[in-house]
Each structure stands twice: as C-alpha cells, then as structure tokens.
Amino acid sequence: MRYDVAAEEKNRRPLDAFFKPRTVVVIGASNTPGSVGHAIFWNLISNPFGGTVYAVNPKRHNVLGILAYPSVKALPEPIDLAMIVTPADTVPDVLDECIAVKVRGAIIISAGFSETGEAGRALEAQIREKARLGGIRIIGPNSLGLMNPQSGLNAAYAAQIAPKGSVGFISQSGALAAAVLDWSAEVNVGFSAFVSFGSMVDVGWSEVISYLGNDPNTRSIVVYMQSIGDARSFLSAAREVALSKPIIVLRAGETEKGAWIAEQTPYFSEPDQCSDEVISAAFRRSGVLRVYDMESLFSMAEVLGKQPRPRGPRLAILSNSAGPNILATDSLLKSGGELSTLSKHTMEELNALLPSYWNKDNPMDILADANDERYGESAEIVARDENTDGLLVILTPQVLSEPTKTAERLSTINFRGKPVLASWMGGAKVAEGDAILNEHNIPTLAYPDTAAKVFAAMWRYSYNIRGIYETPVLLPGNHVDPQQYKEAEEIIQTALTHQQPLLSEVASKRLLSSYGLPVIQTYTAHSEEEAVHLAEKLGYPVVLKLNYTPMSHTYSSSSAHMNLATPDAVRNAYRRLRETALEGLIPDDLQAITVRPMLLDEGYRIILGSMIDPQFGPVLFFGSGGPLGEVIRDRALALPPLNSTLARRLMEQTRCYNALCGRAGGRPADLAQLEQFLVRFSQLLVEQPWIREIDINPLLATHERLVILDARMLLHAPDTSPEQFPKLAIRPYPTEYTFPHTLKNGENLVLRAIRPEDEAMMVEFHQTLSDDTVYFRYMTRQNLDERIKHERLTRICFIDYDRQIGIVAEYTDPKTGAPRLLGVARLVRLFDESEAEFALVVSDPVQGQGLGEALLSTLIRIAKAEKLNRITGSILPDNRAMLQLCHKLGFTLEKPVGGEVIAVYSCTP
C-alpha cells in the first residue's frame, strides 16, 4: 500500500520518536571535553543513524564545529527527540519550549531530582504534569539515555554504542546499564535496543516492552528492575509479549535488606512498596521469567532467543565423563527439573551403539574415547525419545576428544523441536567448537551445572506460559446467583453501618456461603444452656469459639475449645470463653460463643486467604493449614481472578499439593472441586471490593468434600471511598459488557465478552465460515486448519481486557441447551492507547439477520465506555456490505491510494 507523507506521519508509533528519530536536538550541547553535553552530542554525530542532529547552546555559535542555536524555537525544522542535559532547575522551562514547538519526545539525562529531596521531587512532579498535558513523551530524568544499535543511534551518555544483536535491554539503573555495556563487548552479547529509564516520570515498562514486542529485530527482552510503577500496565504488556518473546527480569530487593536499600534510590516511591513474594507471583501470572543474578539474566536471554521452549521438565544428559554428569544432575533436580527415563527402544539403540560397559542410564556416560560420530549418533537416538523434553551435551577435553568435529556433527542434527544445550568444558582447546555451536544457535555454557539450571529455568518459563494460555475448563455453577450476591452485599453493608469492619465468625461464614463456598454448620450461643442445647442438636463432639477474634492468617487454638464430648465440658468451655471475651473488651453484641461440630474426618487442612498488596492490590494465598502449616510455612500466592487452570497452577506451587494428590499414601482430595472452590473464592475478591482480608484456616479437604471449618474477614474502614479501593492488578472479566439481542428471525442471543473457555466453540464457529467470509475478514485466503490452531486461538480467546475487548454472539439452542457462537467482534488498542482497531465476522447461516450491525454498534458503545477517541478498521473495497454498514453507523470512509478502505469512527463529540 502506498501512503503519502502525511499518512506515513500518522502511522508512526509514539515511541518511534525515541528509537527511530529523524531529527535530534541536544539541549545543553557543549564543547567542554568530559562534560555530559559534549559526550551526548559527540555520540550522536559520530554514529550515523540516518537523522539530523542539532545543538542548542545560547552561549556559543557552534558546538564541535556544528552550528548551534540559541533555543529550540530557533531550530529550522520539527524535532522528534530532544536530549536534555541542562541543570535540573532549568528542565521545566526547557520542556515548555519543547512543548511549544511540538517536540515528540525528550530524554532527560540531567540529575538533581528526587534523589536530592523534597525540592527535587517537586521538580519531578512538574515534569510529570507537563508530559501529561503537553503531549510530549519523556524518558528520565536521571537516564543514561537510549541506543538503537540496528540504526546506529547512540543517544546515551556512554563511551561506546552497544554491539548489534537481538536482545532488548531495559534498565532502571544507569550505572548498571553502563556496566552491562562494558561487559557485553567482552562476552559478545548484542542488542536490538538499549534503554536506561532513570526515574520513569512518564514512559515506563509497559510501553517499551510493547514496543520491543513488535520490533522484528528483538528476539528476547531483558529487564533490570528496582520498582515496577504501574503494576497493571506492566503485567498487561508482559503477558501479551511473553507468548512470542521471552521476558527475563532481574529485580533488585529480593531480601529485606536489599529492599530497604532499593527504597533509598531515586527511582523509588511509596506506591512501589510491595512484597517480593507477590512480585514473583505476578511475574508467573504474566509469563515473565525471573532470575536472581546477572549471569542468568543474559544466559537465559541467549538460550530462549535461540532455542524452543521445552514441552516438559525431562532432560537427557550426555557426556564423555561421569563427574560432569553428577554435577548437572544435582543442579537439575535442585532447580525443579527432572531426569528423563529413557524408553526401552532408546536403550536398545544405545546398547547397540555404545561399548557394553557404558553406564546404561540417564545421565549417559558415553565414555572417554567418544568421538564425534559416537556423540552424534547418541544425540540423534535420544532426540527421538518421546520421554525426553530436552538434551544437554557435555564434552570434556580428553585425549581422544574432538571438540571441533563433535560441534560440527551436533550442528547437523534435527532435534525435533526440542531444546539442546551444550557445555564444552575447557579453555582454548574447545573455543573453536564453542564458536561453531553458537553459530548454529546451540547455546554453550561453561559449566554443566549452570547448563542444567538454565534448562530448568527454561521449563519454568514454558510452564508459566502454558498456565496462562492453557484452555481452562468452564466450571459448572461458575456464576453467583443474584440473590446470593445480594445477601453478600447486605452482610457487608450491615457491618459497615455498625462500624464493625472485622466480621464475626458467623457473618464471615455467611458471606463465604453466599458465594457457594461450603461452610460447616455454625451457631451462636448466648448462655451455657443454649450452648449445651446446640451441642446436643449438632451431636458430640463439638468446638466452642469466640464469635469475634482478630485476624491473624495463622492457626490458633487459644480462643477455641476442641473435642468437647459432654454437657459439662461445653459449660466449662463456655465460661472460660466468656471470661476471655470480657478481658478483651469485645463489644457486647459480639460476645456470643459459636458452636460447631468437631469433624474427625481424615483429610487435609488447608489455609486459604487474601490480603492487600500496596502495589498489586488483592492477592490470594493457598497452602498447608492447621497447626502443621505454621511449622512448614508452605504457601503460594496468586493474583485474582483465577480460572480452573490458574487455580491448579496455584496448588501446584505448594509442597502440600503432592499430599492432596494422594502421593503421601493417603486418599487424594477432590482436586476438581478444589479448583472450583478457588475460582469462586477469587470471584468473591473481584466482585466485593470492600473486603480487605480473608482468613480461612482450616479448610478441610477430603476425597469426598470440602468444608470451611473456621473463617474471619476484615473490611476496609467504613469511611473508605470507592476511589480508594485497591485496584486489581489484572482486569477481571468485563461482565458489564453483556447485552441481550434478538435477530430479525426472532432468535434470542447474548452479546458478551469473549473468555478463554470459548476456544472449543471458536473452532466450531470457524467451521461455519465460507471462503468469501474468511477472505473479507482476514484479507487473505486461510484454510480451516490454520485458523483453528490452539496457538492462534489463544490470541483470540485469551485476551487482556485492558488491551482489547472481544465480543461474541452466543446462541443457546432451546431444545438441547447447547451453546454456539454466531459472531465475533473485537476492539484492539493501538500503540496510542486512545485509539483502537475493530474487526468483526458473522457466521454465514445468520448473515442478513442484523447481527453485524448489533456487533459493530456494541463495539462503538464499548469504545465510548473505555474513553477511546476513535476506532478504525480496514475493509476490502469489494466488501460492500461492510462498507454500507459502517456508513450507516456514522463512520468516515477513507481510501488510500491502492489499498483497502479505512473506516474511522470518532468517539468524541
């Protein structure tokens, strides 16, 4: 398609001003050697990037022999990127000048902001506000700058430009970025982009990650992080990009002391406070691979950039020496990987190939005299083994070793889509072999234990991605009955009205029960005799507790009397609990004593609860409960909302999961029911924002049932305004975008947001589309097999509702009750988040029934609700029905020369 200059300008992405500037100005350019203004200007003019560089210095006529201008306003043409190196107190005025002449982006290298105290923080606040109101994007302050090695752009305060490669590197610390730059030259790591953020007053993680995610030169993204900023936008961007490009993060502040030091840096602000445990859970949820040292940061980027993700944790290890095999095995198992069990057929082939005295097991010692052919044939045999998910080949330089020839032989093998790593141990003797392997995208690591650890990390990354995009089960009864939802609201409002944010045990259990969560029958007694009466009604033995006890997230029996088997035991327990209540000055109306059955069931005690993280909002946790849980401290965290797959992933993170599966010798718990429980629990957290904390301990899980034995709940303070509620880190399913619709033929449909569980129906839907319908929707001919691949449907069904909204038209057959999809429409936000693209397709059997108009009208309605400025769509000129529909609904139709028609709808008056 041919566009004129105006059209090209319109289609430039917002961050192109930083990564692909056509004009750059250095404000504060200097002739003084050693100064920042001198270094930045020299880096730009000495590394041709295809653009024009200007200098602004009101005190000089030229800088380094190039004409200097007194101000930005005096420059002869529009500017894409301004590099600001003037003193901190001058930066707001400099930005005003840039905004006045419509400079697109600015990198503030200057220091002297939040790290200097209150005055510096005030300057940062001014800059942030100017960026918001002035239409200019800002990186920094305190930034080292930015490089695009692909074009030769060196807009950074650094001694040299980064080497060209495929790693996108983003760092919050300029000093660390400079160190990485020096180190990269030694280890031959190349970059597609190199960005130092500094204080992140404007441009942040999400925008640069999204930009690099769409950059064809970037194969992996590496991040050094001290604070996360906007948690929801980071997770949203990372989740979308991680499916196609690995994102590896090294976050500082893992330990308590490290976190305290991080809080003293200029990049830290109060909203950045969050638990490192929560950060790890958030990374897992978004498909980010977290590493804990600099070496792993870049080795993982290299490996994941060159090799496919493993389909499982099973590694085969092949070596010419037993010692490295042992080291690799220990490292693999400690890191969460597994040794593959070689199949009978594989063992037969290896026995036929290798000397009779080989060790006949994995890891495989193919002996010290192994030449290149023995290595090659052994590796080919193992690569065919269905029980193996990856291969590590180790070579030690022995008398008969052939490092170079063996490397050449390995580079010819078809590993059948499985990752292969190599460890050529030694220095100069193996250097040529190392180079050959790397040339053929087989990563080499100096030590076998490091290589095994890297494979385990690859599997962890693959496992996390699979958890996000694995089709979940649509659980039965997943929706709360409106009457039950109303009951939950009433319980909360009653507590708030009475200024009692800490709910009693009975009220907490009633609220949980309103969401379909099974609770043990619990009554309140206000006298000894009433307690005895209730105990006899329930049946001995029973448990007596205070109805009102503090939140603790720990198991405690101090306020409970267990296993009461006689009326006298109940009376004594009641009296003692009343004394405790009076001593604790518990409000009179909450001094009741609860009575419930004492369950003697064999089963598993689980703790489940929620808390508020300052950065990520509501977080739920799951783990070993009861008194044993306090000893082993076994729990895992997750961000709501959950689906069945994510619920199972949460359980799998804990040590108690093996017991729940029955692997400890007991009967397994009903895991499917437990999944449903967790999904319902997360739904409660999403839909009831007044809830601050929940503590369920224990939840009894047996082979037959689940039941909550004890629960407490804490609400936000009654004077909290809805605007103060912690924001969910992941936008939940948008139930507000559910609308009834009736076709012209009288059939009733529901228009609703798409969900991951729709994948199977999407396959059936595509079977109803004709070739012409497919062509008009996708503007190319696509066969059915291609359209219904899981990898493709994940992009359609597994969406982030912050980035796109998909709407499906669901019809339920009144005779069979079977649902099916009749139409699909979607809005996808563009790089400028105030704009989105739309697309829709309707099943051939119902075309002409008004469904297309209903879907497009719904998209317009949603676009306005999402506060978009406009929506656009590309339409083939032959698609007259779609063109007529757009014209009818108020779209403007634009036709670039030689291309499809662009339909534009303005959402603003």
PDB file of C-alpha atoms in Angstrom, residues 222 312 528 561 576 650 688 690 712 716 723 874:
ATOM      1  CA  VAL A 222      15.994  -8.414  29.389  1.00  0.00           C
ATOM      2  CA  GLY A 312       8.197 -30.720  29.810  1.00  0.00           C
ATOM      3  CA  GLU A 528     -24.367 -22.018  78.848  1.00  0.00           C
ATOM      4  CA  HIS A 561     -12.024 -25.346  72.865  1.00  0.00           C
ATOM      5  CA  ARG A 576     -13.810 -19.710  80.063  1.00  0.00           C
ATOM      6  CA  LEU A 650      -1.576 -22.158  42.326  1.00  0.00           C
ATOM      7  CA  GLN A 688     -16.620  -7.403  46.612  1.00  0.00           C
ATOM      8  CA  TRP A 690     -14.951  -3.757  50.408  1.00  0.00           C
ATOM      9  CA  ARG A 712     -12.511 -14.498  59.526  1.00  0.00           C
ATOM     10  CA  HIS A 716     -11.906  -1.642  54.647  1.00  0.00           C
ATOM     11  CA  GLU A 723     -11.894   5.549  44.647  1.00  0.00           C
ATOM     12  CA  SER A 874      -9.508  -1.838   7.318  1.00  0.00           C
TER      13      SER A 874
END
